[in-house]
CSV table of C-alpha atoms in Angstrom, one decimal:
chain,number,residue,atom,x,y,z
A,361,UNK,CA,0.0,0.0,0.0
A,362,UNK,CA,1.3,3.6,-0.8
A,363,UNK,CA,2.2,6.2,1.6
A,364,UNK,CA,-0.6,8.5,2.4
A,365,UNK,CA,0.3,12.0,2.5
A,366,UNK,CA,0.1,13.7,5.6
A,367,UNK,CA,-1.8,16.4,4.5
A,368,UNK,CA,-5.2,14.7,3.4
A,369,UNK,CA,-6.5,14.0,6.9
A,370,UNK,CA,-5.8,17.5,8.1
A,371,UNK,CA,-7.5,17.9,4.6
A,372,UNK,CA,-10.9,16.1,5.1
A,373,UNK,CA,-11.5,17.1,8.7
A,374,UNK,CA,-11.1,20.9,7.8
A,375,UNK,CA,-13.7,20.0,4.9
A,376,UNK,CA,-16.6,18.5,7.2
A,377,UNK,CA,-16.2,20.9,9.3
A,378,UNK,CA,-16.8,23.7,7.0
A,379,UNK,CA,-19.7,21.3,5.2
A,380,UNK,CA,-21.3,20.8,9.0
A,381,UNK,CA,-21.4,24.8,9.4
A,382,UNK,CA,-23.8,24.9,6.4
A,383,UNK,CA,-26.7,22.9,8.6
A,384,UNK,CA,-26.4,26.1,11.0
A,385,UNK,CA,-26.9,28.7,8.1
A,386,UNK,CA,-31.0,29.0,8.9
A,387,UNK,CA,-29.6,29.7,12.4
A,388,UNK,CA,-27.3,32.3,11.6
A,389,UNK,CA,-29.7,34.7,9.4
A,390,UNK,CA,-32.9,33.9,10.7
A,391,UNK,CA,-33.0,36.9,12.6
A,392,UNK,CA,-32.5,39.3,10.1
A,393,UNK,CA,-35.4,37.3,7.7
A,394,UNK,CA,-37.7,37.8,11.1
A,395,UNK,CA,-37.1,41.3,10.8
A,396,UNK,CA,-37.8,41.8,7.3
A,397,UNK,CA,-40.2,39.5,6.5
A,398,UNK,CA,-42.4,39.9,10.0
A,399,UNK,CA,-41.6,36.2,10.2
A,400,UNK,CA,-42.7,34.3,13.9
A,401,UNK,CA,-40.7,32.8,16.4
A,402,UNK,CA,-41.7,29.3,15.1
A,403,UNK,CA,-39.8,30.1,11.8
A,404,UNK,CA,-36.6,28.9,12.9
A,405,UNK,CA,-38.1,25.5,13.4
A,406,UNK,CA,-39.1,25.3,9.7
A,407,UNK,CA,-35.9,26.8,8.4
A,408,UNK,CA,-33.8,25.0,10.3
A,409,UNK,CA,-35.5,21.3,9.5
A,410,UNK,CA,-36.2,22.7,5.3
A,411,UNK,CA,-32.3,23.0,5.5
A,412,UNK,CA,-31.3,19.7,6.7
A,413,UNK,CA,-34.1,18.4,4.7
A,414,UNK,CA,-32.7,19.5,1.6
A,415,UNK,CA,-29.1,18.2,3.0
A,416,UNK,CA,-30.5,14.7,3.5
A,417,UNK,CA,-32.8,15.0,0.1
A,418,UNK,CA,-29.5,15.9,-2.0
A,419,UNK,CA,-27.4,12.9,-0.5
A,420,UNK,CA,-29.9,10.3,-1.5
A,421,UNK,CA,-30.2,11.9,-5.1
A,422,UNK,CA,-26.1,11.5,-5.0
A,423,UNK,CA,-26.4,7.9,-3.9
A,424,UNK,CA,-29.0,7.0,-6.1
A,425,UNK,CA,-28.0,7.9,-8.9
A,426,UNK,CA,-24.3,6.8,-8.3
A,427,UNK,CA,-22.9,9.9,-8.9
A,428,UNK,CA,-19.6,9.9,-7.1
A,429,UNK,CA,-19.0,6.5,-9.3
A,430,UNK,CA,-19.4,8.2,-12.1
A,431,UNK,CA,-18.0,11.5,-11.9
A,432,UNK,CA,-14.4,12.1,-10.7
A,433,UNK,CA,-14.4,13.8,-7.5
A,434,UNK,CA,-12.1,16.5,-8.7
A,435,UNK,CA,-14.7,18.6,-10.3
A,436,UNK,CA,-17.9,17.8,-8.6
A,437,UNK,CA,-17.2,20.1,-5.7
A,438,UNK,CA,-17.2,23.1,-8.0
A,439,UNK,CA,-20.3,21.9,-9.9
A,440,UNK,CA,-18.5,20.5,-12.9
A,441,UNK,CA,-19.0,16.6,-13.6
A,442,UNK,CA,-17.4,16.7,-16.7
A,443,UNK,CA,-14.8,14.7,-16.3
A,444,UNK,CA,-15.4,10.5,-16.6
A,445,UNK,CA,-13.5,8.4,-14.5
């Protein structure tokens, strides 16, 4: 087996941890939308679980349809699944 490179853990933690802080983003501006858009208390509740919905809704889609078999990983973080493995 090849040497790993010591820099891909560091890598991947640093990664989830920035892809975690996305499932907080209803959290973070929900204020501000209560504000403008006279929105109640109750809001966050929806906001928060519409976001993690749509988290969990876009994994299964991934794994369904195979898509990190099909595409190389390189480009589907940036939106571009052009390139075939």
């Amino acid at each position: 087996m090849p040497a790993v490179p010591a820099r891909i853990l560091p890598t991947i933690v640093i990664s989830q941890f920035a892809a975690t802080s996305l499932w907080f983003a209803g959290n973070a501006v929900m204020p501000d939308l209560q504000r403008s858009a006279g929105l109640p208390a109750s809001a966050v509740g929806d906001i928060t679980i519409a976001v993690q919905l749509g988290f969990i809704a876009g994994t299964l889609v991934f794994a369904w349809l195979a898509i990190a078999d099909r595409y190389s990983p390189r480009g589907g973080q940036c939106g571009d699944a052009g390139e075939r493995r």
